[in-house]
Tab-separated table of C-alpha atoms and ligand atoms in Angstrom:
chain	number	residue	atom	x	y	z
S	278	UNK	CA	-7.546	34.042	90.197
S	279	UNK	CA	-4.806	32.924	88.991
S	280	UNK	CA	-2.310	31.759	92.354
S	281	UNK	CA	0.614	33.507	93.281
S	282	UNK	CA	3.806	31.974	92.666
S	283	UNK	CA	6.990	33.112	95.033
S	284	UNK	CA	10.617	32.298	96.022
S	285	UNK	CA	12.268	32.878	99.044
S	286	UNK	CA	14.544	35.827	99.400
S	287	UNK	CA	16.598	35.708	102.617
S	288	UNK	CA	13.364	33.177	103.995
S	289	UNK	CA	11.087	36.282	102.839
S	290	UNK	CA	8.428	35.212	100.655
S	291	UNK	CA	8.944	37.176	97.178
S	292	UNK	CA	6.417	37.015	94.285
S	293	UNK	CA	6.902	36.997	91.030
S	294	UNK	CA	5.013	37.312	87.703
S	295	UNK	CA	6.313	35.253	84.183
S	296	UNK	CA	9.182	37.021	82.576
S	297	UNK	CA	10.023	38.279	85.833
S	298	UNK	CA	13.630	38.066	87.050
S	299	UNK	CA	15.316	37.855	90.530
S	300	UNK	CA	15.827	41.692	90.723
S	301	UNK	CA	12.418	43.109	89.246
S	302	UNK	CA	10.790	40.736	91.436
S	303	UNK	CA	12.810	41.819	94.444
S	304	UNK	CA	12.803	45.557	93.840
S	305	UNK	CA	8.588	45.384	93.318
S	306	UNK	CA	8.660	44.354	96.775
S	307	UNK	CA	10.699	46.729	97.901
S	308	UNK	CA	13.423	45.160	98.355
S	309	UNK	CA	16.834	45.675	97.445
S	310	UNK	CA	19.870	43.590	95.630
S	311	UNK	CA	22.829	45.976	95.641
S	312	UNK	CA	23.355	46.581	91.594
S	313	UNK	CA	25.255	49.391	89.340
S	314	UNK	CA	24.368	48.049	85.370
S	315	UNK	CA	20.950	47.722	86.406
S	316	UNK	CA	18.024	49.590	85.871
S	317	UNK	CA	14.505	48.585	85.268
S	318	UNK	CA	14.286	51.182	81.819
S	319	UNK	CA	16.882	49.120	80.790
S	320	UNK	CA	17.024	45.735	79.590
S	321	UNK	CA	19.923	43.679	82.135
S	322	UNK	CA	23.752	43.923	81.291
S	323	UNK	CA	24.945	41.026	83.722
S	324	UNK	CA	28.119	43.317	83.404
S	325	UNK	CA	29.201	44.578	87.025
S	326	UNK	CA	27.966	41.573	89.105
S	327	UNK	CA	27.616	43.672	92.108
S	328	UNK	CA	24.279	41.914	92.283
S	329	UNK	CA	25.804	38.604	92.821
S	330	UNK	CA	23.291	36.298	94.634
S	331	UNK	CA	24.046	32.425	96.272
S	332	UNK	CA	21.328	29.743	95.060
S	333	UNK	CA	22.011	26.360	95.534
S	334	UNK	CA	25.593	27.428	96.075
S	335	UNK	CA	26.461	29.079	92.419
S	336	UNK	CA	26.777	33.364	92.620
S	337	UNK	CA	24.185	34.701	90.059
S	338	UNK	CA	22.937	37.912	88.756
S	339	UNK	CA	19.967	38.461	90.333
S	340	UNK	CA	19.176	41.097	87.335
S	341	UNK	CA	19.954	38.450	84.606
S	342	UNK	CA	19.039	35.280	87.250
S	343	UNK	CA	14.346	34.689	85.877
S	344	UNK	CA	13.271	34.127	88.942
S	345	UNK	CA	11.461	30.243	89.367
S	346	UNK	CA	9.019	28.638	91.906
S	347	UNK	CA	10.587	27.639	94.743
S	348	UNK	CA	13.533	29.211	94.619
S	349	UNK	CA	16.148	29.554	98.183
S	350	UNK	CA	18.053	32.946	97.278
S	351	UNK	CA	20.886	34.428	99.568
S	352	UNK	CA	20.760	38.506	99.341
S	353	UNK	CA	22.525	38.890	102.558
S	354	UNK	CA	24.985	36.341	103.984
S	355	UNK	CA	28.696	37.726	105.310
S	356	UNK	CA	30.030	35.660	102.252
S	357	UNK	CA	28.237	37.354	99.976
S	358	UNK	CA	28.683	40.727	101.136
S	359	UNK	CA	32.785	39.833	101.135
S	360	UNK	CA	31.871	39.116	97.353
S	361	UNK	CA	30.242	42.207	96.406
S	362	UNK	CA	32.380	43.919	98.616
S	363	UNK	CA	35.533	43.131	97.202
S	364	UNK	CA	33.477	43.817	93.299
S	365	UNK	CA	33.430	47.376	94.904
S	366	UNK	CA	37.032	47.223	96.093
S	367	UNK	CA	38.031	46.365	92.207
S	368	UNK	CA	35.848	48.956	91.115
S	369	UNK	CA	37.494	51.601	92.842
S	370	UNK	CA	41.382	51.217	92.736
S	371	UNK	CA	40.127	50.626	88.678
S	372	UNK	CA	39.657	54.240	88.440
S	373	UNK	CA	40.376	57.078	90.366
S	374	UNK	CA	37.162	57.444	92.506
S	375	UNK	CA	38.152	60.345	94.759
S	376	UNK	CA	35.349	60.887	96.036
S	377	UNK	CA	35.719	64.939	98.212
S	378	UNK	CA	35.986	65.697	95.171
S	379	UNK	CA	33.454	64.608	93.197
S	380	UNK	CA	30.567	66.111	91.933
S	381	UNK	CA	28.417	63.249	92.643
S	382	UNK	CA	29.968	62.342	96.465
S	383	UNK	CA	26.508	61.948	98.543
S	384	UNK	CA	24.273	60.940	95.481
S	385	UNK	CA	26.609	58.383	93.378
S	386	UNK	CA	25.581	54.862	94.039
S	387	UNK	CA	28.919	53.299	93.291
S	388	UNK	CA	29.821	55.311	96.986
S	389	UNK	CA	26.241	54.438	98.300
S	390	UNK	CA	27.249	50.559	97.477
S	391	UNK	CA	30.514	50.858	98.712
S	392	UNK	CA	28.478	52.635	102.044
S	393	UNK	CA	26.379	49.752	102.109
S	394	UNK	CA	28.525	47.032	101.923
S	395	UNK	CA	31.127	48.602	104.847
S	396	UNK	CA	33.114	48.755	102.627
S	397	UNK	CA	36.244	50.597	104.585
S	398	UNK	CA	39.078	50.462	102.234
S	399	UNK	CA	39.806	49.606	98.677
S	400	UNK	CA	41.834	46.822	99.382
S	401	UNK	CA	43.713	46.531	96.341
S	402	UNK	CA	46.753	48.449	94.718
S	403	UNK	CA	45.298	51.447	93.226
S	404	UNK	CA	46.138	51.921	89.273
S	405	UNK	CA	45.319	55.935	89.197
S	406	UNK	CA	44.869	55.767	85.670
S	407	UNK	CA	45.720	59.016	83.769
S	408	UNK	CA	42.590	59.157	81.163
S	409	UNK	CA	41.626	62.818	79.447
S	410	UNK	CA	39.457	64.186	79.841
S	411	UNK	CA	36.723	65.331	77.968
S	412	UNK	CA	35.247	68.716	77.849
S	413	UNK	CA	34.543	69.706	74.545
S	414	UNK	CA	30.635	69.505	75.283
S	415	UNK	CA	29.490	72.930	75.369
S	416	UNK	CA	26.887	71.379	78.296
S	417	UNK	CA	28.600	68.395	78.918
S	418	UNK	CA	31.220	66.895	80.472
S	419	UNK	CA	32.901	63.446	80.691
S	420	UNK	CA	35.236	61.898	83.336
S	421	UNK	CA	36.883	58.789	81.861
S	422	UNK	CA	38.566	58.468	85.387
S	423	UNK	CA	34.809	57.618	87.143
S	424	UNK	CA	33.669	55.556	84.783
S	425	UNK	CA	32.777	52.003	86.180
S	426	UNK	CA	31.869	50.257	82.217
S	427	UNK	CA	28.307	49.803	83.509
S	428	UNK	CA	26.508	50.512	79.873
S	429	UNK	CA	23.721	52.380	80.882
S	430	UNK	CA	24.323	55.188	79.243
S	431	UNK	CA	24.472	53.056	75.936
S	432	UNK	CA	21.761	51.701	76.844
S	433	UNK	CA	19.374	55.034	77.310
S	434	UNK	CA	21.052	56.745	73.873
S	435	UNK	CA	20.174	54.110	71.905
S	436	UNK	CA	17.139	52.676	72.707
S	437	UNK	CA	15.273	56.422	74.409
S	438	UNK	CA	17.617	59.504	72.331
S	439	UNK	CA	17.995	56.760	69.097
S	440	UNK	CA	21.304	58.024	68.919
S	441	UNK	CA	23.453	55.865	69.701
S	442	UNK	CA	26.513	58.296	71.159
S	443	UNK	CA	28.168	55.823	73.454
S	444	UNK	CA	29.082	52.394	73.082
S	445	UNK	CA	31.652	50.584	74.713
S	446	UNK	CA	35.270	49.484	72.629
S	447	UNK	CA	37.979	47.193	73.855
S	448	UNK	CA	37.981	44.734	76.063
S	449	UNK	CA	39.138	43.892	80.149
S	450	UNK	CA	41.281	46.875	81.094
S	451	UNK	CA	41.230	48.459	77.973
S	452	UNK	CA	37.605	48.404	77.752
S	453	UNK	CA	36.624	52.904	77.545
S	454	UNK	CA	33.579	54.751	76.466
S	455	UNK	CA	33.853	56.183	73.048
S	456	UNK	CA	31.854	58.385	71.233
S	457	UNK	CA	30.267	58.750	68.184
S	458	UNK	CA	30.985	61.578	66.555
S	459	UNK	CA	33.673	62.515	63.465
S	460	UNK	CA	36.686	63.213	65.148
S	461	UNK	CA	36.135	61.051	68.795
S	462	UNK	CA	34.760	63.977	71.101
S	463	UNK	CA	31.932	64.122	72.966
S	464	UNK	CA	30.872	67.816	71.752
S	465	UNK	CA	30.683	66.612	67.992
S	466	UNK	CA	28.458	63.962	68.494
S	467	UNK	CA	24.371	64.715	68.827
S	468	UNK	CA	24.647	64.714	72.649
S	469	UNK	CA	21.485	67.005	74.619
S	470	UNK	CA	21.375	67.465	77.754
S	471	UNK	CA	18.078	67.062	77.161
S	472	UNK	CA	18.806	63.152	76.424
S	473	UNK	CA	17.971	60.184	79.042
S	474	UNK	CA	21.197	59.644	78.490
S	475	UNK	CA	23.411	62.074	80.297
S	476	UNK	CA	20.640	61.439	83.359
S	477	UNK	CA	20.769	57.688	83.854
S	478	UNK	CA	24.939	57.367	84.595
S	479	UNK	CA	25.095	55.745	88.567
S	480	UNK	CA	28.633	57.586	89.545
S	481	UNK	CA	30.214	60.691	88.290
S	482	UNK	CA	31.312	59.885	85.065
S	483	UNK	CA	28.431	62.123	83.193
S	484	UNK	CA	28.487	65.818	84.634
S	485	UNK	CA	26.384	68.488	83.818
S	486	UNK	CA	28.880	71.809	83.493
S	487	UNK	CA	28.161	75.025	85.235
S	488	UNK	CA	26.639	73.191	87.988
S	489	UNK	CA	27.759	71.129	90.784
S	490	UNK	CA	27.710	70.838	94.703
S	491	UNK	CA	24.557	72.302	94.037
S	492	UNK	CA	23.136	70.111	97.049
S	493	UNK	CA	25.537	71.037	100.238
S	494	UNK	CA	26.710	68.523	102.591
S	495	UNK	CA	23.915	67.103	104.079
S	496	UNK	CA	21.096	66.990	101.837
S	497	UNK	CA	21.996	65.552	99.100
S	498	UNK	CA	20.805	62.367	98.246
S	499	UNK	CA	22.120	59.204	100.466
S	500	UNK	CA	23.286	61.615	103.307
S	501	UNK	CA	20.834	60.425	105.487
S	502	UNK	CA	19.127	57.328	104.748
S	503	UNK	CA	21.070	53.982	102.691
S	504	UNK	CA	20.435	53.842	99.472
S	505	UNK	CA	19.019	50.018	100.792
S	506	UNK	CA	16.126	52.346	101.702
S	507	UNK	CA	16.269	55.132	98.608
S	508	UNK	CA	17.023	52.745	95.917
S	509	UNK	CA	18.049	54.603	92.878
S	510	UNK	CA	15.816	56.828	91.680
S	511	UNK	CA	14.827	55.426	88.521
S	512	UNK	CA	13.786	52.100	90.332
S	513	UNK	CA	11.861	53.649	92.276
S	514	UNK	CA	9.634	56.169	90.083
S	515	UNK	CA	8.953	51.778	87.775
S	516	UNK	CA	8.229	50.242	91.274
S	517	UNK	CA	6.547	52.965	92.018
S	518	UNK	CA	7.966	53.148	95.864
S	519	UNK	CA	10.538	53.779	97.870
S	520	UNK	CA	12.522	50.381	98.728
S	521	UNK	CA	11.567	48.491	102.401
S	522	UNK	CA	14.421	49.911	105.138
S	523	UNK	CA	17.210	47.792	106.092
S	524	UNK	CA	17.568	47.107	109.220
S	525	UNK	CA	21.520	46.224	108.569
S	526	UNK	CA	21.784	50.029	108.035
S	527	UNK	CA	19.013	52.156	109.829
D	57	LIG	FE1	28.088	53.478	82.856
D	57	LIG	FE2	27.962	56.352	83.503
D	57	LIG	FE3	30.278	55.239	82.631
D	57	LIG	FE4	28.151	55.206	80.967
D	57	LIG	S1	29.605	57.074	81.792
D	57	LIG	S2	29.006	53.422	81.110
D	57	LIG	S3	26.513	55.775	82.367
D	57	LIG	S4	29.302	54.999	84.420
D	58	LIG	FE1	23.564	42.963	87.891
D	58	LIG	FE2	25.000	44.276	87.534
D	58	LIG	S1	23.123	44.681	88.353
D	58	LIG	S2	25.559	42.608	87.164
């Protein structure tokens, strides 16, 4: 029998398999590392940086960091949490994340990770962008102001749906999602309500029309348990278990 190889995550031994990233092994072990652009069903994107951890004084993304024996990883020091909080604050001010008015409130990973990191204010000056909504599709509505450019819809559409409906265009502050259709409108694309790409958005950027606020406050995904326990639904399905509870948020 081969010897189990492990690394340390906040002092706990985590077993890993060849090819695992730190995120893969942590999720399988039921340990939560905050993340937004990561979904275990897809190749890592490494863009949101919310999964930042410290290894030998360097800050690295856990979703792209290959697991190696005897690594000693810091996933929860004040410095790491503060760094994540700053990244989240930047995401909040760059878009218009008006949580009380958003249909995804209570089930939004951006909101839930912000609670987890104890983000109490946006800190930075709001950009208040004025990006149009695309409501041209009969079943789906797209809110550009809520998109955090995680690339999950792009990956899902290409890798699972085989359609390439979404892609990220532009650079830096001008980056945005564009739709693959003759008119550039979502309604003229091949997107269907049953597509995987419609269900992977971690925020309220891609929503079903004719359905909103369907769960009352108190019954929404993250109302009673924090994201460190619930995880994201995709991660739970992929690892076959919920995350272990995190004392800091119980
Ligand atoms: Fe990510 Fe959603 Fe934006 Fe697509 S629409 S890039 S899934 S935040
Ligand atoms: Fe690792 Fe986004 S979850 S960079």
